[in-house]
Coordinates of C-alpha atoms and ligand atoms in Angstrom, one line a residue:
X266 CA 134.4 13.8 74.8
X267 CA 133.2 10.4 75.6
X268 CA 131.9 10.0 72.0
X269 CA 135.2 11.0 70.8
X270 CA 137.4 9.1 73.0
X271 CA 135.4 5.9 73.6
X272 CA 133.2 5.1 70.4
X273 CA 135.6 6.4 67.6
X274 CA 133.2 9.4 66.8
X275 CA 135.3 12.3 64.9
X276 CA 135.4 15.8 67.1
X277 CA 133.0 17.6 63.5
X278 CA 130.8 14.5 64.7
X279 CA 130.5 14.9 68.2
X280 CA 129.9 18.8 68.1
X281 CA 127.4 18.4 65.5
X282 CA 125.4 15.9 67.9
X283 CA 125.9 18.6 70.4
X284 CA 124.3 20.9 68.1
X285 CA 121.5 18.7 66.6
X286 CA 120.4 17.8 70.8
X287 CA 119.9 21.7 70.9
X288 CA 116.3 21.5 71.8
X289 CA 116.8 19.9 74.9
X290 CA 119.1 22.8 76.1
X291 CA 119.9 26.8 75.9
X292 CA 121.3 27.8 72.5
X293 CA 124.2 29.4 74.3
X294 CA 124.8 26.5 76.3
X295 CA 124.7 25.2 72.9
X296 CA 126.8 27.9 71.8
X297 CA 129.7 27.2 75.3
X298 CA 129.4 23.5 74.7
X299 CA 131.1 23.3 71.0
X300 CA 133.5 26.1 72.1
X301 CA 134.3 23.9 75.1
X302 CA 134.5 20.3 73.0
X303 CA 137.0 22.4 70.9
X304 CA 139.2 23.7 73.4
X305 CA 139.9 20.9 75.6
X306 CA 140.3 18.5 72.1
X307 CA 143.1 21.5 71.3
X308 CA 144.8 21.2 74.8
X309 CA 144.5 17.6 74.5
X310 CA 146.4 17.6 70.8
X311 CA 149.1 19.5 72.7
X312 CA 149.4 16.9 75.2
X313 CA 151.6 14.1 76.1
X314 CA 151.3 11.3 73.3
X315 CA 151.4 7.8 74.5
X316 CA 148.5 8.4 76.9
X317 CA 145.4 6.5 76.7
X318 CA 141.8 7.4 77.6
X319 CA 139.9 5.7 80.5
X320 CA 136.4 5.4 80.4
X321 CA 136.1 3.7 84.2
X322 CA 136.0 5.8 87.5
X323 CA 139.3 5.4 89.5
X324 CA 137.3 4.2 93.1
X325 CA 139.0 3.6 96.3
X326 CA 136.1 1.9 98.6
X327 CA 136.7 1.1 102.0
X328 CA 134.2 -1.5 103.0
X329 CA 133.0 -2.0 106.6
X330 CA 130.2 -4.0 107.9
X331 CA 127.7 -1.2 108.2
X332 CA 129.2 1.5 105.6
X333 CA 130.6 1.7 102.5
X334 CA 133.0 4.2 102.4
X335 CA 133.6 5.5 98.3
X336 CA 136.3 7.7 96.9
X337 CA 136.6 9.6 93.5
X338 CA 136.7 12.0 91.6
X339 CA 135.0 14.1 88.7
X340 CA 137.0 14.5 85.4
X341 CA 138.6 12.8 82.8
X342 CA 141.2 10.4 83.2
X343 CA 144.3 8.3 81.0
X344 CA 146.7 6.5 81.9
X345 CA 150.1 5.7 80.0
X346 CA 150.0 2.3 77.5
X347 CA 152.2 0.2 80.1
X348 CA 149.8 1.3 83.1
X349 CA 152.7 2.6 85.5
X350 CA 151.4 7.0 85.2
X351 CA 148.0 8.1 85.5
X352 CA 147.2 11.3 84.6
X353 CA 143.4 13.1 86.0
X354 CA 141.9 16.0 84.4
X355 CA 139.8 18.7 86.1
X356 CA 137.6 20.6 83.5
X357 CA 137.1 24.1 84.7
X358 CA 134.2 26.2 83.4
X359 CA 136.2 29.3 82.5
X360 CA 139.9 29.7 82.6
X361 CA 142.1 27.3 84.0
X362 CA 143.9 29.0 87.0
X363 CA 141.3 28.9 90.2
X364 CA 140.9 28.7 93.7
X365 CA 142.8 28.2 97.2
X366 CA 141.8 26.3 99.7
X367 CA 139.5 24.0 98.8
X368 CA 141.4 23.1 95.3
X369 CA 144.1 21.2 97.9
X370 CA 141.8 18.7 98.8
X371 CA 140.4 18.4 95.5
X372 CA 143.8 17.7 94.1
X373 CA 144.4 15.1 96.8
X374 CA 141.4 13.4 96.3
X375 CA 141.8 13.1 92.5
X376 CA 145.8 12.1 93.2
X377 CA 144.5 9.9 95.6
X378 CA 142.4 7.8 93.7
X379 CA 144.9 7.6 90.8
X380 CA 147.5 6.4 92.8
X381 CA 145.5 3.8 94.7
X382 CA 142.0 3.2 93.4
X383 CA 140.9 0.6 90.9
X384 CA 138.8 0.9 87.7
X385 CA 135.2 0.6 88.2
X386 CA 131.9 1.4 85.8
X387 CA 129.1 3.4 87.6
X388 CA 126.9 1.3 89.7
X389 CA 123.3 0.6 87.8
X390 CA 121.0 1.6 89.7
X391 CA 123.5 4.5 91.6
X392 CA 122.8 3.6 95.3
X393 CA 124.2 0.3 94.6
X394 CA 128.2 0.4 95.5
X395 CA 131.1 0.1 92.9
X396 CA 132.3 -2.9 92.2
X397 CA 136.0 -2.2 91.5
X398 CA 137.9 -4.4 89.1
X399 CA 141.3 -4.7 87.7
X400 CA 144.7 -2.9 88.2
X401 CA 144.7 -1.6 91.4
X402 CA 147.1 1.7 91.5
X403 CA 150.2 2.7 89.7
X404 CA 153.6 4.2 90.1
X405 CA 153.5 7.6 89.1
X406 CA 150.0 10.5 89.2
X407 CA 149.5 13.9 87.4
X408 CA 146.6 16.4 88.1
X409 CA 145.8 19.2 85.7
X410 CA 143.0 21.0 85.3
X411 CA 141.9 22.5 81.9
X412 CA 140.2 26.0 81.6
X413 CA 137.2 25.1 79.2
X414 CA 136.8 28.8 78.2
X415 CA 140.9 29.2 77.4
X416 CA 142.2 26.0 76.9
X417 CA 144.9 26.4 78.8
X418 CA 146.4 23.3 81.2
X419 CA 147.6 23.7 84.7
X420 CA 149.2 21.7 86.2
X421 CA 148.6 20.3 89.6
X422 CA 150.3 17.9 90.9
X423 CA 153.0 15.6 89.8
X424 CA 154.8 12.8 92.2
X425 CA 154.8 9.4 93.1
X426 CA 152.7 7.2 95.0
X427 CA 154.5 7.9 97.8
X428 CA 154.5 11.5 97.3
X429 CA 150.5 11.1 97.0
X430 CA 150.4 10.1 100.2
X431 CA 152.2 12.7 101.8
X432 CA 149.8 15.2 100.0
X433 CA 146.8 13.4 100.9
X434 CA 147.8 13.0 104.6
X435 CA 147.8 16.8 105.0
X436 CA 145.2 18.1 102.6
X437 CA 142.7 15.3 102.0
X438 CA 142.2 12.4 105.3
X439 CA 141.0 14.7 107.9
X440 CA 139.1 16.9 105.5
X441 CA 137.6 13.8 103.4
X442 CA 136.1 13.2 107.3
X443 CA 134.4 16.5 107.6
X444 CA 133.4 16.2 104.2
X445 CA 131.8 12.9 105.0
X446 CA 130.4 14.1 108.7
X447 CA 128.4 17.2 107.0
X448 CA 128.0 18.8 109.6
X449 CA 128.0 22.4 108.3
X450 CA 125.0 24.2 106.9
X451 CA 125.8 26.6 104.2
X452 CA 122.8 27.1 102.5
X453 CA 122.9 29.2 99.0
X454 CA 123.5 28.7 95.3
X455 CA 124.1 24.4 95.9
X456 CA 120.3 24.4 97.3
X457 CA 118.3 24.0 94.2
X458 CA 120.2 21.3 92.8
X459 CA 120.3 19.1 96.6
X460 CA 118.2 15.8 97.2
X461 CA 117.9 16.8 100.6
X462 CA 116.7 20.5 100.5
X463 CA 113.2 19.4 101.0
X464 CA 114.3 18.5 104.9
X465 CA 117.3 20.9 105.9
X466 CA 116.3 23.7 107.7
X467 CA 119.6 25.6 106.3
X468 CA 117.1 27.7 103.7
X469 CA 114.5 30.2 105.4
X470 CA 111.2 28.9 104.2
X471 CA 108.9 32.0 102.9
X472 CA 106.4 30.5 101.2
X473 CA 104.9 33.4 99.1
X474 CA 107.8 35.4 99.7
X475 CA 108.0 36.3 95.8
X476 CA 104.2 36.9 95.6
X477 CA 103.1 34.0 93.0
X478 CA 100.2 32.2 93.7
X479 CA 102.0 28.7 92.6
X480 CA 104.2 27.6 90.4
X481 CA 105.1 24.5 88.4
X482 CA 108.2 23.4 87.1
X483 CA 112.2 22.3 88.8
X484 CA 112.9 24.5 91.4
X485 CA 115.1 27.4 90.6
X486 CA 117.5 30.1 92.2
X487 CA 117.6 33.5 91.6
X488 CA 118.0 37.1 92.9
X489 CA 116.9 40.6 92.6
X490 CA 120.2 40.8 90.3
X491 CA 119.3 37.9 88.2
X492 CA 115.4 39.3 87.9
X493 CA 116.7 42.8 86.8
X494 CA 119.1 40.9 84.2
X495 CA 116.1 39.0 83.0
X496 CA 114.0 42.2 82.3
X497 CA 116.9 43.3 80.0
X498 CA 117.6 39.6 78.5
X499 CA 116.1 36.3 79.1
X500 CA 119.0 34.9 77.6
X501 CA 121.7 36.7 79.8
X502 CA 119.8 36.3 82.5
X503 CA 119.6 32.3 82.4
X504 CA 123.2 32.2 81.0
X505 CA 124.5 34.0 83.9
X506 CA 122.3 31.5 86.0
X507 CA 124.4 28.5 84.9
X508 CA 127.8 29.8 85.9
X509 CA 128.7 30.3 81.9
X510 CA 132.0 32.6 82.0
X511 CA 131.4 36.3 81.7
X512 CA 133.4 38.6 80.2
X513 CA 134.9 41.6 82.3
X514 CA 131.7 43.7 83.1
X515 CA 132.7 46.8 85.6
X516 CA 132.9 50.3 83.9
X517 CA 134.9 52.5 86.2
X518 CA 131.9 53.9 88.3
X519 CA 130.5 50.3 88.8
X520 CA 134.3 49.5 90.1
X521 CA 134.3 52.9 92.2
X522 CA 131.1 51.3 94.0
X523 CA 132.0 48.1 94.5
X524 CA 135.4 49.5 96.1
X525 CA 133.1 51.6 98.2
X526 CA 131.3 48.9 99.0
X527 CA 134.5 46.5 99.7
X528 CA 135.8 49.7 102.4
X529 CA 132.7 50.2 104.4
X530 CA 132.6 46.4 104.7
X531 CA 136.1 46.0 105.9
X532 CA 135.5 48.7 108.1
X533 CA 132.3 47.8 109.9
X534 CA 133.4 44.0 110.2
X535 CA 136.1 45.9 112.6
X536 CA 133.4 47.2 114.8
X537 CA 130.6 49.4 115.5
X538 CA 133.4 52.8 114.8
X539 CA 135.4 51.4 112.4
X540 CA 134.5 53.4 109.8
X541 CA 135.2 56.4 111.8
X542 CA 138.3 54.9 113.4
X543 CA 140.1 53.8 110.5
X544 CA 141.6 56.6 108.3
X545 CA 140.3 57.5 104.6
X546 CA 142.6 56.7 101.6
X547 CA 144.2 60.3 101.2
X548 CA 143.4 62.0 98.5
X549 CA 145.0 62.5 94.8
X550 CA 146.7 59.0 95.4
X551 CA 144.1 56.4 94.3
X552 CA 143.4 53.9 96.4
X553 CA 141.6 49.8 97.0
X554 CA 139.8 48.2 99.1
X555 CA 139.0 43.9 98.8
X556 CA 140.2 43.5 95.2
X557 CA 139.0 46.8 94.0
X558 CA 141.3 49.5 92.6
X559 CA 140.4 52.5 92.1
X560 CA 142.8 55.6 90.2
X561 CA 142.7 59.3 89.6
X562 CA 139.3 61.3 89.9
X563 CA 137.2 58.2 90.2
X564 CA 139.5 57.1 93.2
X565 CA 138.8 61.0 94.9
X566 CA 134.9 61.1 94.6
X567 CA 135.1 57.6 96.0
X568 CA 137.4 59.3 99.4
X569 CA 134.5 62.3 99.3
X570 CA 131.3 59.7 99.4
X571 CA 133.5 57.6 102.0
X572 CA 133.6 60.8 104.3
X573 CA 130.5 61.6 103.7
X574 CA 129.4 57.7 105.1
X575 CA 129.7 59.2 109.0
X576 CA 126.9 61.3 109.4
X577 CA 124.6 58.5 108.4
X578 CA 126.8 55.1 109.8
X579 CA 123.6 53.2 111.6
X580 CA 126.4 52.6 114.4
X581 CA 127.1 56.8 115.1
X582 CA 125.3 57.1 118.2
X583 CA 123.1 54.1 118.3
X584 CA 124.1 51.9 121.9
X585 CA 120.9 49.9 121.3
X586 CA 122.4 47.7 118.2
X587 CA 123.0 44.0 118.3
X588 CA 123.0 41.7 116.1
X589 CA 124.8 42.9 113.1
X590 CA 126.0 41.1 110.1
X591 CA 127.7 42.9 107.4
X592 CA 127.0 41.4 103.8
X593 CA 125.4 38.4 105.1
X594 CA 124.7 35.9 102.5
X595 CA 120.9 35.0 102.9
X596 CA 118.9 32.0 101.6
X597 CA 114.8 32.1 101.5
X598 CA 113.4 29.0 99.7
X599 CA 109.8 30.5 98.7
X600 CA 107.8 27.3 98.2
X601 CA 104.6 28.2 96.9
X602 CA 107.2 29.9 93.7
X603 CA 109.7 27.0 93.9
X604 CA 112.5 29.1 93.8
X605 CA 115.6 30.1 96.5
X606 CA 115.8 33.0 96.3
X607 CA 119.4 34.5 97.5
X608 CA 119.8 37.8 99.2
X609 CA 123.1 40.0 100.0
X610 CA 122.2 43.4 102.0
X611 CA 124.7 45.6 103.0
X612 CA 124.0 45.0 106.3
X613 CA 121.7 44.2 108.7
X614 CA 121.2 44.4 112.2
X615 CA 118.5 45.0 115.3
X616 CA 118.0 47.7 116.7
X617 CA 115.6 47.7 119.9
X618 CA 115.2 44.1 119.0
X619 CA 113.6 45.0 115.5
X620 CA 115.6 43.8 112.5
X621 CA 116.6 46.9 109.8
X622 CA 117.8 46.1 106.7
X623 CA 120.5 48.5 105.2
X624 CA 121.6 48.9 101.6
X625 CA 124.0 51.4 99.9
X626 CA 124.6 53.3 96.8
X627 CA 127.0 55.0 95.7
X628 CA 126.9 57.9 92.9
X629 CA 128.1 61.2 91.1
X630 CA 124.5 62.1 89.8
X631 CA 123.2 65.0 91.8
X632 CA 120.1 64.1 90.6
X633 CA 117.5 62.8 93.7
X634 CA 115.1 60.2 92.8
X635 CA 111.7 60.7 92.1
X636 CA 110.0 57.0 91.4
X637 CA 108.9 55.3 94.3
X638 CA 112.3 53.8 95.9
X639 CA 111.1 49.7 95.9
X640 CA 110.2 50.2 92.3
X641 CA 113.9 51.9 91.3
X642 CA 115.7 49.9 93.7
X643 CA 113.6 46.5 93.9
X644 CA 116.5 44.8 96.5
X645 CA 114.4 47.4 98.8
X646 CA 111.5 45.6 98.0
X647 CA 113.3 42.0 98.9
X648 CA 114.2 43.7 102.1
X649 CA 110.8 44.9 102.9
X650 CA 109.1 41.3 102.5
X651 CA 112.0 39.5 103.9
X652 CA 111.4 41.7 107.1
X653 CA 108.1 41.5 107.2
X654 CA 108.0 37.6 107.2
X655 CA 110.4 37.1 109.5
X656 CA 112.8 35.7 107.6
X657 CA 115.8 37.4 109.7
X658 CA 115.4 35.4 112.9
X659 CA 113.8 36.0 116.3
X660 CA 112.9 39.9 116.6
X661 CA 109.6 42.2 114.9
X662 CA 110.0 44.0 111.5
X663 CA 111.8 47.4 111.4
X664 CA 113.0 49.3 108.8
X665 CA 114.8 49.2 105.5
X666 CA 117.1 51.8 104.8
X667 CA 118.9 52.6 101.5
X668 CA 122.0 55.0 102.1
X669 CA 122.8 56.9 99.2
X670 CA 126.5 58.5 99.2
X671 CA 127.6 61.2 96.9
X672 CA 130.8 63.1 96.2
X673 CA 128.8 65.9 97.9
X674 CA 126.6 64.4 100.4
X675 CA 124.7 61.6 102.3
X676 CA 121.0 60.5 102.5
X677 CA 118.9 58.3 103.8
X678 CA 115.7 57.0 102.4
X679 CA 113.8 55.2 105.2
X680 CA 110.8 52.4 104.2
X681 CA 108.7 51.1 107.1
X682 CA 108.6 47.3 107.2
X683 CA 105.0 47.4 109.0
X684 CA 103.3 49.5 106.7
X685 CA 100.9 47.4 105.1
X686 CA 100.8 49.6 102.0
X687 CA 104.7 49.5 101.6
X688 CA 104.4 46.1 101.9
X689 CA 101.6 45.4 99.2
X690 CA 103.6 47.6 97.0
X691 CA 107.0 45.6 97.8
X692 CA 105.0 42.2 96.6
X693 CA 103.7 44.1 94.0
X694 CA 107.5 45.0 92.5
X695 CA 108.6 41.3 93.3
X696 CA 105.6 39.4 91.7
X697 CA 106.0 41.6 88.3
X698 CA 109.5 40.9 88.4
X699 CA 109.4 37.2 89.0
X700 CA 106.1 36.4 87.3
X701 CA 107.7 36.2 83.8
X702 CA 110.9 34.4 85.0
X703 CA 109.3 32.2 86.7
X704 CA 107.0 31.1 83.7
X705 CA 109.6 31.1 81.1
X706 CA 110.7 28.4 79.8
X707 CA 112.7 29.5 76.8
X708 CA 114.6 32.1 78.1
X709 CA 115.4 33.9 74.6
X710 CA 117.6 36.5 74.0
X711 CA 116.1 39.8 73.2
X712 CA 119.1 41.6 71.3
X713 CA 119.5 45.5 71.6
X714 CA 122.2 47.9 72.4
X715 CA 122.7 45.7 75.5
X716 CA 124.4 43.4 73.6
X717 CA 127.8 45.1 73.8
X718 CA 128.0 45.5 77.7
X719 CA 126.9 41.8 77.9
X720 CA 129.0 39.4 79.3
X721 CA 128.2 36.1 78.4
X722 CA 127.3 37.6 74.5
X723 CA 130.0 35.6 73.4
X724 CA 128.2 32.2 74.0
X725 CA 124.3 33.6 72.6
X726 CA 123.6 32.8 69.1
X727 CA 121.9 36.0 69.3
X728 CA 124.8 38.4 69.8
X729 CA 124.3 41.0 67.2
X730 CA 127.8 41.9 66.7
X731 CA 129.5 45.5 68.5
X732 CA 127.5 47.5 65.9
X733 CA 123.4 47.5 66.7
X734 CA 121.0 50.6 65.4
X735 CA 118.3 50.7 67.1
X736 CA 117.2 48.6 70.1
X737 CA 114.5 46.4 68.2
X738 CA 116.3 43.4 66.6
X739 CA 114.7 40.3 65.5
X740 CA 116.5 37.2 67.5
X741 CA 118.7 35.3 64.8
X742 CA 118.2 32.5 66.6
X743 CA 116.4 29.2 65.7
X744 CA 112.4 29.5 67.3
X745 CA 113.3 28.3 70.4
X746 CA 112.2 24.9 72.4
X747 CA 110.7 24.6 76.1
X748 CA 113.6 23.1 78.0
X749 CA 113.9 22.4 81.4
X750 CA 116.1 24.3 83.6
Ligands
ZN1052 ZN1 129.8 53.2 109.4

């Protein structure tokens, strides 16, 4: 967009430089970039005319003698030919309409800074403050963001400098200090990508944890999710990895669990009997839970495994538990692998000060299973190591547990977290697992019947189209190029 708007390149120019830079980056990045370039050009043509593009950071900067304080935002930004509106542009990865809370202060920021900041070019070398120049504010602001998957605009904000001020007083001063005091820890996908992750004790540090012997290359995030999508596709699994939007991707049954999930969850957050306390969807009705719906026979196997949850709830007749988090969002930087590695078990808790680790399944097969659980269900293996470092907190290793609920009945698969051999084997799982991820640096699609339930095929050169035979087609992309991710 720069090339289009500030050196008088043609949009066919600028998306074939996008294309020819391909090397240096994913093909279906590639692929989401052009589609991108041509739908916020298309909102743009639909736009306001009369506007002009502005290549300079709006920057409010408060200057003190020991601090320089800096406001602005990320986006694009015009401004009307005589100076007196200022419109700022979010670009949103996938469709246009997002978030809650933290979109307020967003807004106010980016209104703020139109309404009162000044132009100002990057500072060369970036530590070095802003030097702001030239017209300082104007009369009238718009926000709007732009979906970059859709095209669509939506609108944010519209007012006055004075009205700006209102918004920022209640959504933007006091949160722009807590922004700026940092005082909160919340370790997780944000890690990989942060200057200071090398001293923050927010990440668990497990070196090893993955069971590589070293590693070279950035560091990277993943999960037992994002290692099972890479055994299926490289290219899905790295074009998941950058937040590229999906297309919708729950059958029916993967809904049913997730609403399973979402009620066993709300329930247990209630306390140690809230899953017996609180009354089961009735039957023949359909039912939700979070912002799962279920309907019809899916929706009654789903009140069936839900009863059946009692006889194995961790909390049934248990006084000695403590501790307990339900869906905690965990974050282990392995080291020696150079990867953060995120975790989400169902629950966890202590009990008789050692840690368990609980996850859940829900299904219709009747069909037991037969493989060695950490091999069919390698999140067990994550448990297992995680345990068995220590990576929970203060307390010894226990147990992991993976609760499998039926229409027709509940079980309980139990894994010691001490047992040296179930340990080897849980490295074992992990290292073949993250071996190959974490030595690829191509990341290339490997097209098969998968194609059709993927949901970022849209954006991989790759895709084969609805209609595959057989699961061994050649990639039709270009030979790919080592980039860095
Ligand atoms: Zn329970």
């Amino acid at each position: 967009m720069d090339r289009v708007e500030f050196d008088g390149v043609t949009a066919e120019q600028a998306i074939a430089e996008i294309r020819s830079q391909g090397g240096r980056r994913h093909p279906g990045v590639t692929g989401y970039a052009e589609h991108a370039a041509r739908m916020y050009l298309e909102s743009h043509q639909r736009g306001e005319a009369g506007m002009r593009p502005v290549r300079e950071l709006w920057v409010s900067q408060r200057l003190t003698r020991s601090v320089v304080w800096e406001l602005y935002a990320w986006g694009r930004r015009y401004e009307s030919v005589d100076g007196r509106l200022r419109e700022f542009r979010f670009l949103r990865q996938g469709d246009a309409l997002a978030d809650g809370r933290d979109e307020a202060t967003a807004i106010a920021i980016a209104a703020y800074v139109a309404a009162f900041g000044n132009p100002a070019v990057w500072p060369n070398p970036w530590s070095e403050p802003f030097h702001p120049s030239g017209r300082t504010g104007t009369e009238r602001v718009r926000v709007v963001s732009v979906g970059l998957a859709d095209g669509v605009v939506k609108p944010l904000f519209e007012g006055t400098a004075a009205d700006v001020e209102d918004y920022f007083a209640e959504h933007g001063r006091s949160q722009v200090g807590e922004i700026a005091a940092g005082r909160d820890v919340v370790p997780g996908f944000g890690c990989a990508d942060c200057k200071r992750v090398a001293v923050c004790d927010g990440p668990v540090r497990t070196p090893g944890l993955l069971g590589l012997d070293d590693s070279q290359g950035p560091l990277r995030t993943v999960s037992v999710s994002g290692l099972r999508y890479y055994l299926r596709c490289p290219a899905q699994a790295y074009l998941r990895s950058v937040h590229l939007p999906r297309a919708y991707e729950y059958s029916g049954e993967a809904e049913l669990g997730q609403a399973v999930h979402a009620w066993l969850e709300e329930a247990h957050e209630a306390g140690p009997d809230g899953c017996r306390s609180r009354p089961l969807p009735p039957l023949g009705s359909g039912w939700s839970a979070g912002t799962w719906q279920v309907t019809g026979d899916l929706a009654d196997a789903g009140v069936r495994m839900l009863a059946q949850h009692a006889e194995v709830c961790p909390f049934r007749e248990a006084p000695e538990i403590e501790n307990v988090r339900v869906e905690p969002r965990l974050t282990v930087f392995d080291t020696t692998a150079r990867a953060i590695v995120l975790a989400k078990p169902d629950l966890v808790y202590q009990e008789a000060g050692q840690w368990v680790w609980r996850e859940l399944k829900s299904t219709q097969k009747a069909t037991r299973f037969f493989t060695d659980p950490l091999r069919q269900f390698p999140q067990l293996a994550l448990g297992v190591v995680i345990l068995s470092a220590g990576a929970l907190g203060p307390g010894g290793a226990g147990r992991v547990e993976l609760e499998i609920l039926r229409p027709t009945g509940a079980e309980i698969v139990l894994i010691d977290a001490r047992d040296d051999e179930r340990v080897d084997t849980a490295r074992t799982v992990l290292r073949e697992l993250a071996a190959p991820w974490r030595a690829d640096r191509t990341f290339e699609a490997r097209p098969s019947n998968n194609c059709q339930w993927c949901p970022v095929s849209r954006w991989c050169p790759s895709y084969p189209g609805p209609h595959v035979e057989g699961k061994d087609h050649d990639s039709r992309a270009k030979p790919a190029t080592a980039f860095e991710q």
